Every structure is written in C-alpha cells, then in structure tokens.
C-alpha cells in the first residue's frame, strides 16, 4: 500500500471549490463535501443555490430546531431561504438541471476517469446504492465540479484512466478538486492546475493512476 | 371529472385491491402522503408495486414492508451506498423478496409526466453509458443519441398538499410540490390528503397547483409528524 | 344537386349537444357551434369548461366591454370565470387534453368518416388553414363529439365512408350531432340514434354518403 | 445566471442580429410581448425565423411583415381556413416569400419544452395519419405507435409577464402564462417585458412562475393595448 500525503481536510476542499462560484450563478450542491461550500462564501455572495427537490435560493441549514417538513434540501435537512427564492415541482426542477440552466453542479465522487467519466453512486462490492438526481446533475449541468479525496482509504487512486465502478455519466466532469490537487479535464486528459499547500507535483503524479499533464503555470492553491 | 370529498383516509382508499400499482408523492418529508400510507398499511392491501422518489428515507413507505405488502418499487433512492442503516425494504430486496427498478430522478419524473400527458416516452441523455441504459433502445435525433425511457402510469396516486377546495383544486406549499403535481396526471385514481379543505372560490386561481380536472378524491387530515432520518 | 331538409338551426344543434354534458365533467369547446353550448345549460350546471390557452372554469363571454387581454378564451374573446377556476401554462393545458383528463371535447367538423376519422382544419381547394389545438383535442379527449351541418352548401354529405380532406385525427370521433341527426360511431360504422324533428330516417340515409345502421330504438331528438 | 435589468425594450434587444431564431410568447392578446415585438420592428432585424402560437391574430407579429423582416414561422395558427381577412403574413406565404411550418398546439409546446429540458424529442399520437406526420419517423412503445417530433430551441425568446423582481423571478397573471414559462426554458437569450419590476423579495416564492435561473434580461414597459381581431 502506497502512502500519500494527507493534503487538505474536507473543509478546505470545500473552500477551494467555493472560489469557482461567482455572483449570479445558479449552483446545485450534492450531498457530502459539496454541502460545506456555502459557509465559505462571503455573506453577500449572490450565488443562487438550487436544490433538486424544487427550490431555487437556499440560504443554508436551519439550526432553529423548528422543523418544517416542506422546507428541506435534497438531503432532507431543514433549510432557510434567501430573499428572491422560489418553489417549483420536480419536472421544472429537472428541466432546469437537464436543460443546461444550472451553471455549476458540485458532486462528490468515487472515481473520475481522464475522459471525464464519473462514478459516484454505487460501490459494487458493497452492493446497493441509489443515484437519486446524480445522473441528471452530472449529465445536465453546464459545468461539473467533482469534489473528493484523491485516493481511497486503501491508498488506491480515484483518478483513473478508466472507471471500474458503474458510471454516473460519461465524459461529464470539467474540474476535480481533491485533497491534493485541482485537476482540469481536457481533450488530452487530466491537466494538473494546482497542488495543495505542502504537496508536490510528484506526489500528485504518484497518487494518480492515469497520465497527468502538468500545466506550465502549475501553482499552489490559494485558500 | 371533479373530485369527491372523503371523511377519512381509510374511506378514501375505497375499492383499492391487491396487485395495485401505486404512485406515492413526496420527497423525503416534503409533500409525503403519510396519512394515506398509514391507511394503506391498515387496509392490508398486498402485492403493491410502488412508485416513489424514495423509500425508507423520512417517508413511512418502509412501514408497508412490515407485513410484506410491497411486491416491488420503482424509485430513485431506495438503497444506501453505505450500509450504516438498513431499511426493511433493503433487507427484503437483498433477500430477493421485493423487486427494485432504479430510475434517475429527472428521468423518473419525466416518465411519469409522459404517462400523464399521453406521450409515448422520454428521450434523454441521462443514463447513457450507465447500468440504467442496459436493455433499452436508443434513438438518434439531430445527430445526438438519446436513451428511450418508457412512460409510467399507475392505478392509484396517493398525494399530499396543503389545501384543496371541494371541487378538487389543489394548492401546494413550499417544496411540498415535488412529484405531486406530476403524479396527479398519471394515475387512473388520484387521491390527495390535504391539511385543509375549503369552500370553492377560496383558493386563488393563480395559486392552484393541480387543477380539479386531475383529482378524484380528497380527504382532510392533520399531517403526520415525520422526521428526516 | 340533391335537396336535403334544413333540419335544426345552429342554436338547436348546440342545445342537443348540451344534453351530453353532466355535472362535474371537464369539457373543452371548439370554435363555432360548440361555443354556443354553455348558454343552453341550466344556471347551476356544474360542468367545468376548459380552454386550451390555460383556463379551467370558463363561465361565458364577457359582454361588459372592459377588455382584459389576459382573460380570453381560445378564440381570443373576453370571458368570465366561475368560482373555482384556475390558470395554468400551455404545457399543463395540453397534458390535460392529451393525457385523457378532458371528459368531452366538442369540435366543429368539415367531414367525418364512418370509422371516426375527422377532418376539420383545412379545405384543400381554398388553401391554407391552421390546426391550432384541434388535432390534440381530437386525439386526446376521452370522448369527442363533432357538431356540424350534415351536408355542405352544395348538398354533398359531410358524413362519408372515407374523408377526402386532410385529417385532424384518425378514428377519434364518438358522436356526431348534425342539423339532421345524432349518429354514433360504432365498430360497425355510423349508427343512427336520433333524427331531428320533422326529419325522416330515409332523409338522413339520403344525406349520408356511407352505410348508415339504424338503431332499433331510433327516435326523434328531445330538445 | 440571474437577469439584468434594461431601461427600454430597444436596449433589451442589444446584440440581436439578422438570421436570428426567435420564440415569441403569447396566445392572441394574452401574454404577448408587444413592446418587444415593436422594438424588433424598429431595430430592422431581418431574416427572422419566428416561433409563436399565432401570427396575425391579435399579436402584432404581422407588423414584422410590413418590411419583410420575417423569413418564416413555426406556428399553430397562421392561415385562416376562411379567406375573409388576410394577414400580411398570409399574403407573403401565398407568394412564397416566407416559410411556414404548422405544428399542432400541444405538439408545439411539448417540442419547445423538450428543447428547454434537454430532451431529444416528443413521442405523440397527435398528428398521426395527417399531413403533420409526413416525412417524420414513428416509434413503437408498449405496442402503440407514436410520431417522433423533434425539439425546438431558439436564439432568443421574447416574453411577457405581469411582474419581475430584479433577479429575474417572473410572476404571470391569468391566461398570460400560456407559452411564456415554457419558452423561457428553450432559448439561449431570454428577454421578458413586464408591467412592473419590483425589489427582490416582493414576489411570493409560491407565485414565481418562471424562476430567475431561466431569465437573462427584463424590461419594464406599459402594456400595448392590443385587441382581438
């Protein structure tokens, strides 16, 4: 078993992802690391968060304890709304997602291939798993960012020449943000753009089980 | 036809027999017809093929597994990737006692909409190159390949909303919409539990989420307190 | 040119059609004779009239003169609403129509064939014509009633073994109400159910250019 | 992305060039973007392929024919069966100067919805055995034959609604909805004229007919008085 550097904790992966979001964008966040993203944005961020259960304009989690069963996010958690929010049914919600009206989708991942294939809904050896809206988000959003650990607990790479797990969608990923690196999917495969503080390019190459192009201006992440 | 008002959720299920195909509205706790699900549990109807976004995830549907009433499910979220907490449905699925057809959520709602709108299916990119596409046809349109997903209909839809008038015009609240207005189009018998039934004219025509033409039976019930797991 | 009896005026064709409607039904009325139907129903009729531009619960035409451009029927006429009306977009409206949620559609006709084919949107020798929502209504409604004159101004039958005009929909018609008769479409073809007052079965047969079965209990229309 | 507020309908058409494909919301007088149509007339844009429910029927679109700005239309109602009153569009059509593709109204709105929702087309029974089916493929699903109708998209959608907030959330009134919320999903650039622009938060989240995610530009204008012909 190869040892790889620890790199960023989950909170800092979310912080790095937050730098990809701009005022006025419509953004859907998946379950897991992606849900940590909003807390890293400035108060007046102007990003409109979409939730596939039929809400545009989520503010954040509702910690008041007054649970309203019809104010929840896609993970079933109580949420608050921004001014200017709206509600709609699931057909409209997925027309928004699948018709390319969501600017950025941020999903967790199990494996990403160098052609952009994503696998994130089923671990064959565990059995089971459910895709919920992940296949629609992966194939429909204008830009897909995958946020995940670079390697499994066993130390094998989650960035591969070809996914071995069942796919979520083909050639859908645009950017991967891991605990070790920021990697863009290009027509030529993985392109290393940034490394986590304290992580070397060589360590990222060692942790990636596919050819890795290195950007001429590769640099350390700004966090 | 416009709707009929029933006094109890049990009465509203009048005529539903074994082997029925049932759509359940709701997304986790939102817009979930918990009173109607409990009435179906009490009724003892067996061999149910259920269609719902989720089972065992804040929805009470798992209670239908207590005594083996479900024959199977078509759903988008039914088995967790992690094995931390298993539902009865998952246990029965792993023992081969119930069937499960997983459908991506956007495909699931479009299939129901197609069933309700008289359309022959859905042409979508979602699921191509994944296990979802196995055994299904593809159709090429304008140079792009799409998966052909077949429409879904049910014998009965059990739905939940905020209010109804006595004609059956339905008003939803917040994210309680989700699958409810779509399933209201796709079943032969549409039964809606609401927190309040009001007189005709009390719901603003601009706020009707499901027009009375789609609704067969309505029943007023206090909402069941359900929490997210 | 054969001469046929005049039979009913348009108003009485509409009156006869009105007898087909029941409390609680959802009914769409096409342009022409069908729009005359509601005025023949009792005040508290309980029929819900649908208009394909996105209204359920039309009451009737608005003669107040205060034209509201967003309270119109599918013919562009100012309308009033019943209590319990609702508004919706065209996708929902045609899901209602095409999904079989409209109990009765009443359309005008140019030709009806004995297998139920309807032609009502284009007169080839005049050129032009537009179908609007007629094809959707004809193929989608649970029950289609066609209200029309039995023969053309030239005296040729509009009830034919086969339509010669371009179709609106195939095998869609359930009942034809004309100035001369009420005719049901059966698997065996046209079945004469009722004749207009003063019109004989023989006259209807003479005015119908297709085999006409006569119901054993054929009777005069009750108006 | 959320919307940008423009001061005049003319300014809101910034960047629109010749040969553009334009969807126009509205059904006769209801929800018709008359100010934007007049601005397009003033702009002098030529070679327009228009998509609208109707032309020459209470909609002002016929004014685009005065100087030959339209190359053609996809519509459900464009040529009257009776020759009593002809529009300029009909004259130009009969002279072969403009193209016309007639689509049944339900098929028309579903094709637009498919274009906006990322679907590859519509499988419908409507139009089978009629001139509408000529040259089109059929697909059999569960033993029933359906016509395959291709999706519609446009470069620009010109729409009309009652109110907008500054983010671009749109509120419709009465039968002013019609094709507007569907076309809002199906164009690269969505421009909405409204009778009133209000501050963010002033539109009830339950009353938003088109969420801001679908809208690019909004402009406040007094409605043009248009009467049914």
mmCIF file with all atom_site columns, C-alpha atoms in Angstrom, chain C residues 31 52-55 67-78 87-92 94-95 98 121-123 126-136 139-140 166-170, chain D residues 27-31 57 76-82 94 102-107 109-110 113 122 124-132 160 162 173-179 181-182 226-228:
data_model
loop_
_atom_site.group_PDB
_atom_site.id
_atom_site.type_symbol
_atom_site.label_atom_id
_atom_site.label_alt_id
_atom_site.label_comp_id
_atom_site.label_asym_id
_atom_site.label_entity_id
_atom_site.label_seq_id
_atom_site.pdbx_PDB_ins_code
_atom_site.Cartn_x
_atom_site.Cartn_y
_atom_site.Cartn_z
_atom_site.occupancy
_atom_site.B_iso_or_equiv
_atom_site.pdbx_formal_charge
_atom_site.auth_seq_id
_atom_site.auth_comp_id
_atom_site.auth_asym_id
_atom_site.auth_atom_id
_atom_site.pdbx_PDB_model_num
ATOM 1  C CA . UNK C 1 31  ? -64.749 27.468 -32.119 1.00 0.00 ? 31  UNK C CA 1
ATOM 2  C CA . UNK C 1 52  ? -56.642 25.288 -24.163 1.00 0.00 ? 52  UNK C CA 1
ATOM 3  C CA . UNK C 1 53  ? -54.956 28.657 -23.621 1.00 0.00 ? 53  UNK C CA 1
ATOM 4  C CA . UNK C 1 54  ? -54.731 27.707 -19.943 1.00 0.00 ? 54  UNK C CA 1
ATOM 5  C CA . UNK C 1 55  ? -58.031 28.099 -18.109 1.00 0.00 ? 55  UNK C CA 1
ATOM 6  C CA . UNK C 1 67  ? -61.448 44.026 -22.255 1.00 0.00 ? 67  UNK C CA 1
ATOM 7  C CA . UNK C 1 68  ? -58.702 42.319 -20.224 1.00 0.00 ? 68  UNK C CA 1
ATOM 8  C CA . UNK C 1 69  ? -56.180 40.885 -22.710 1.00 0.00 ? 69  UNK C CA 1
ATOM 9  C CA . UNK C 1 70  ? -55.305 38.077 -20.281 1.00 0.00 ? 70  UNK C CA 1
ATOM 10 C CA . UNK C 1 71  ? -58.875 36.893 -19.686 1.00 0.00 ? 71  UNK C CA 1
ATOM 11 C CA . UNK C 1 72  ? -59.684 35.382 -23.072 1.00 0.00 ? 72  UNK C CA 1
ATOM 12 C CA . UNK C 1 73  ? -60.815 32.068 -24.495 1.00 0.00 ? 73  UNK C CA 1
ATOM 13 C CA . UNK C 1 74  ? -59.009 30.152 -27.243 1.00 0.00 ? 74  UNK C CA 1
ATOM 14 C CA . UNK C 1 75  ? -60.841 32.250 -29.825 1.00 0.00 ? 75  UNK C CA 1
ATOM 15 C CA . UNK C 1 76  ? -59.490 35.481 -28.322 1.00 0.00 ? 76  UNK C CA 1
ATOM 16 C CA . UNK C 1 77  ? -62.875 36.538 -26.905 1.00 0.00 ? 77  UNK C CA 1
ATOM 17 C CA . UNK C 1 78  ? -63.228 38.214 -23.495 1.00 0.00 ? 78  UNK C CA 1
ATOM 18 C CA . UNK C 1 87  ? -54.939 29.170 -14.633 1.00 0.00 ? 87  UNK C CA 1
ATOM 19 C CA . UNK C 1 88  ? -52.037 27.114 -15.999 1.00 0.00 ? 88  UNK C CA 1
ATOM 20 C CA . UNK C 1 89  ? -49.483 27.177 -18.801 1.00 0.00 ? 89  UNK C CA 1
ATOM 21 C CA . UNK C 1 90  ? -49.869 25.565 -22.237 1.00 0.00 ? 90  UNK C CA 1
ATOM 22 C CA . UNK C 1 91  ? -47.769 22.515 -21.342 1.00 0.00 ? 91  UNK C CA 1
ATOM 23 C CA . UNK C 1 92  ? -50.117 21.688 -18.457 1.00 0.00 ? 92  UNK C CA 1
ATOM 24 C CA . UNK C 1 94  ? -52.159 20.068 -23.307 1.00 0.00 ? 94  UNK C CA 1
ATOM 25 C CA . UNK C 1 95  ? -51.069 17.439 -20.780 1.00 0.00 ? 95  UNK C CA 1
ATOM 26 C CA . UNK C 1 98  ? -53.633 14.790 -24.493 1.00 0.00 ? 98  UNK C CA 1
ATOM 27 C CA . UNK C 1 121 ? -58.914 22.258 -40.267 1.00 0.00 ? 121 UNK C CA 1
ATOM 28 C CA . UNK C 1 122 ? -58.250 22.619 -43.953 1.00 0.00 ? 122 UNK C CA 1
ATOM 29 C CA . UNK C 1 123 ? -60.296 22.982 -47.134 1.00 0.00 ? 123 UNK C CA 1
ATOM 30 C CA . UNK C 1 126 ? -59.302 27.136 -50.531 1.00 0.00 ? 126 UNK C CA 1
ATOM 31 C CA . UNK C 1 127 ? -55.713 26.524 -49.430 1.00 0.00 ? 127 UNK C CA 1
ATOM 32 C CA . UNK C 1 128 ? -54.330 27.438 -46.038 1.00 0.00 ? 128 UNK C CA 1
ATOM 33 C CA . UNK C 1 129 ? -55.993 26.598 -42.752 1.00 0.00 ? 129 UNK C CA 1
ATOM 34 C CA . UNK C 1 130 ? -54.390 26.042 -39.365 1.00 0.00 ? 130 UNK C CA 1
ATOM 35 C CA . UNK C 1 131 ? -54.987 23.328 -36.818 1.00 0.00 ? 131 UNK C CA 1
ATOM 36 C CA . UNK C 1 132 ? -54.365 25.243 -33.587 1.00 0.00 ? 132 UNK C CA 1
ATOM 37 C CA . UNK C 1 133 ? -55.251 22.767 -30.838 1.00 0.00 ? 133 UNK C CA 1
ATOM 38 C CA . UNK C 1 134 ? -57.772 20.751 -32.859 1.00 0.00 ? 134 UNK C CA 1
ATOM 39 C CA . UNK C 1 135 ? -55.506 17.767 -33.564 1.00 0.00 ? 135 UNK C CA 1
ATOM 40 C CA . UNK C 1 136 ? -54.605 17.496 -29.871 1.00 0.00 ? 136 UNK C CA 1
ATOM 41 C CA . UNK C 1 139 ? -56.777 12.662 -30.454 1.00 0.00 ? 139 UNK C CA 1
ATOM 42 C CA . UNK C 1 140 ? -56.608 13.320 -26.700 1.00 0.00 ? 140 UNK C CA 1
ATOM 43 C CA . UNK C 1 166 ? -56.690 16.179 -44.796 1.00 0.00 ? 166 UNK C CA 1
ATOM 44 C CA . UNK C 1 167 ? -57.413 14.583 -41.423 1.00 0.00 ? 167 UNK C CA 1
ATOM 45 C CA . UNK C 1 168 ? -57.389 16.183 -37.992 1.00 0.00 ? 168 UNK C CA 1
ATOM 46 C CA . UNK C 1 169 ? -57.079 12.775 -36.310 1.00 0.00 ? 169 UNK C CA 1
ATOM 47 C CA . UNK C 1 170 ? -57.816 9.160  -37.114 1.00 0.00 ? 170 UNK C CA 1
ATOM 48 C CA . UNK D 2 27  ? -51.710 33.473 -27.118 1.00 0.00 ? 27  UNK D CA 1
ATOM 49 C CA . UNK D 2 28  ? -53.623 36.051 -29.158 1.00 0.00 ? 28  UNK D CA 1
ATOM 50 C CA . UNK D 2 29  ? -53.725 39.082 -26.786 1.00 0.00 ? 29  UNK D CA 1
ATOM 51 C CA . UNK D 2 30  ? -52.651 37.233 -23.615 1.00 0.00 ? 30  UNK D CA 1
ATOM 52 C CA . UNK D 2 31  ? -49.020 37.269 -22.540 1.00 0.00 ? 31  UNK D CA 1
ATOM 53 C CA . UNK D 2 57  ? -54.369 37.237 -34.687 1.00 0.00 ? 57  UNK D CA 1
ATOM 54 C CA . UNK D 2 76  ? -50.080 26.510 -34.765 1.00 0.00 ? 76  UNK D CA 1
ATOM 55 C CA . UNK D 2 77  ? -52.366 29.197 -36.188 1.00 0.00 ? 77  UNK D CA 1
ATOM 56 C CA . UNK D 2 78  ? -51.176 31.321 -39.091 1.00 0.00 ? 78  UNK D CA 1
ATOM 57 C CA . UNK D 2 79  ? -53.531 30.928 -42.060 1.00 0.00 ? 79  UNK D CA 1
ATOM 58 C CA . UNK D 2 80  ? -57.293 31.133 -41.677 1.00 0.00 ? 80  UNK D CA 1
ATOM 59 C CA . UNK D 2 81  ? -59.429 28.396 -43.216 1.00 0.00 ? 81  UNK D CA 1
ATOM 60 C CA . UNK D 2 82  ? -61.778 31.134 -44.467 1.00 0.00 ? 82  UNK D CA 1
ATOM 61 C CA . UNK D 2 94  ? -49.085 32.573 -50.630 1.00 0.00 ? 94  UNK D CA 1
ATOM 62 C CA . UNK D 2 102 ? -47.598 24.264 -38.889 1.00 0.00 ? 102 UNK D CA 1
ATOM 63 C CA . UNK D 2 103 ? -47.429 22.262 -35.667 1.00 0.00 ? 103 UNK D CA 1
ATOM 64 C CA . UNK D 2 104 ? -50.389 21.100 -33.562 1.00 0.00 ? 104 UNK D CA 1
ATOM 65 C CA . UNK D 2 105 ? -50.561 23.298 -30.455 1.00 0.00 ? 105 UNK D CA 1
ATOM 66 C CA . UNK D 2 106 ? -49.885 20.531 -27.925 1.00 0.00 ? 106 UNK D CA 1
ATOM 67 C CA . UNK D 2 107 ? -47.039 19.185 -30.033 1.00 0.00 ? 107 UNK D CA 1
ATOM 68 C CA . UNK D 2 109 ? -45.490 23.349 -26.714 1.00 0.00 ? 109 UNK D CA 1
ATOM 69 C CA . UNK D 2 110 ? -44.030 19.895 -25.999 1.00 0.00 ? 110 UNK D CA 1
ATOM 70 C CA . UNK D 2 113 ? -40.420 22.033 -23.579 1.00 0.00 ? 113 UNK D CA 1
ATOM 71 C CA . UNK D 2 122 ? -41.591 14.170 -28.259 1.00 0.00 ? 122 UNK D CA 1
ATOM 72 C CA . UNK D 2 124 ? -47.032 11.714 -29.514 1.00 0.00 ? 124 UNK D CA 1
ATOM 73 C CA . UNK D 2 125 ? -50.173 10.262 -31.083 1.00 0.00 ? 125 UNK D CA 1
ATOM 74 C CA . UNK D 2 126 ? -51.240 13.740 -32.233 1.00 0.00 ? 126 UNK D CA 1
ATOM 75 C CA . UNK D 2 127 ? -50.807 14.195 -35.968 1.00 0.00 ? 127 UNK D CA 1
ATOM 76 C CA . UNK D 2 128 ? -50.622 10.503 -36.910 1.00 0.00 ? 128 UNK D CA 1
ATOM 77 C CA . UNK D 2 129 ? -52.393 9.908  -40.221 1.00 0.00 ? 129 UNK D CA 1
ATOM 78 C CA . UNK D 2 130 ? -52.446 13.632 -41.003 1.00 0.00 ? 130 UNK D CA 1
ATOM 79 C CA . UNK D 2 131 ? -50.222 15.889 -43.137 1.00 0.00 ? 131 UNK D CA 1
ATOM 80 C CA . UNK D 2 132 ? -48.310 16.734 -39.932 1.00 0.00 ? 132 UNK D CA 1
ATOM 81 C CA . UNK D 2 160 ? -44.353 38.994 -21.484 1.00 0.00 ? 160 UNK D CA 1
ATOM 82 C CA . UNK D 2 162 ? -47.004 40.801 -15.112 1.00 0.00 ? 162 UNK D CA 1
ATOM 83 C CA . UNK D 2 173 ? -51.265 36.793 -14.444 1.00 0.00 ? 173 UNK D CA 1
ATOM 84 C CA . UNK D 2 174 ? -54.316 34.765 -15.556 1.00 0.00 ? 174 UNK D CA 1
ATOM 85 C CA . UNK D 2 175 ? -54.056 33.262 -19.049 1.00 0.00 ? 175 UNK D CA 1
ATOM 86 C CA . UNK D 2 176 ? -50.953 35.360 -19.700 1.00 0.00 ? 176 UNK D CA 1
ATOM 87 C CA . UNK D 2 177 ? -48.931 32.232 -18.850 1.00 0.00 ? 177 UNK D CA 1
ATOM 88 C CA . UNK D 2 178 ? -49.597 30.124 -21.964 1.00 0.00 ? 178 UNK D CA 1
ATOM 89 C CA . UNK D 2 179 ? -46.283 29.548 -23.814 1.00 0.00 ? 179 UNK D CA 1
ATOM 90 C CA . UNK D 2 181 ? -42.914 29.764 -18.977 1.00 0.00 ? 181 UNK D CA 1
ATOM 91 C CA . UNK D 2 182 ? -42.088 27.009 -21.481 1.00 0.00 ? 182 UNK D CA 1
ATOM 92 C CA . UNK D 2 226 ? -53.979 45.149 -28.407 1.00 0.00 ? 226 UNK D CA 1
ATOM 93 C CA . UNK D 2 227 ? -57.409 43.914 -29.336 1.00 0.00 ? 227 UNK D CA 1
ATOM 94 C CA . UNK D 2 228 ? -58.559 40.624 -30.663 1.00 0.00 ? 228 UNK D CA 1
#
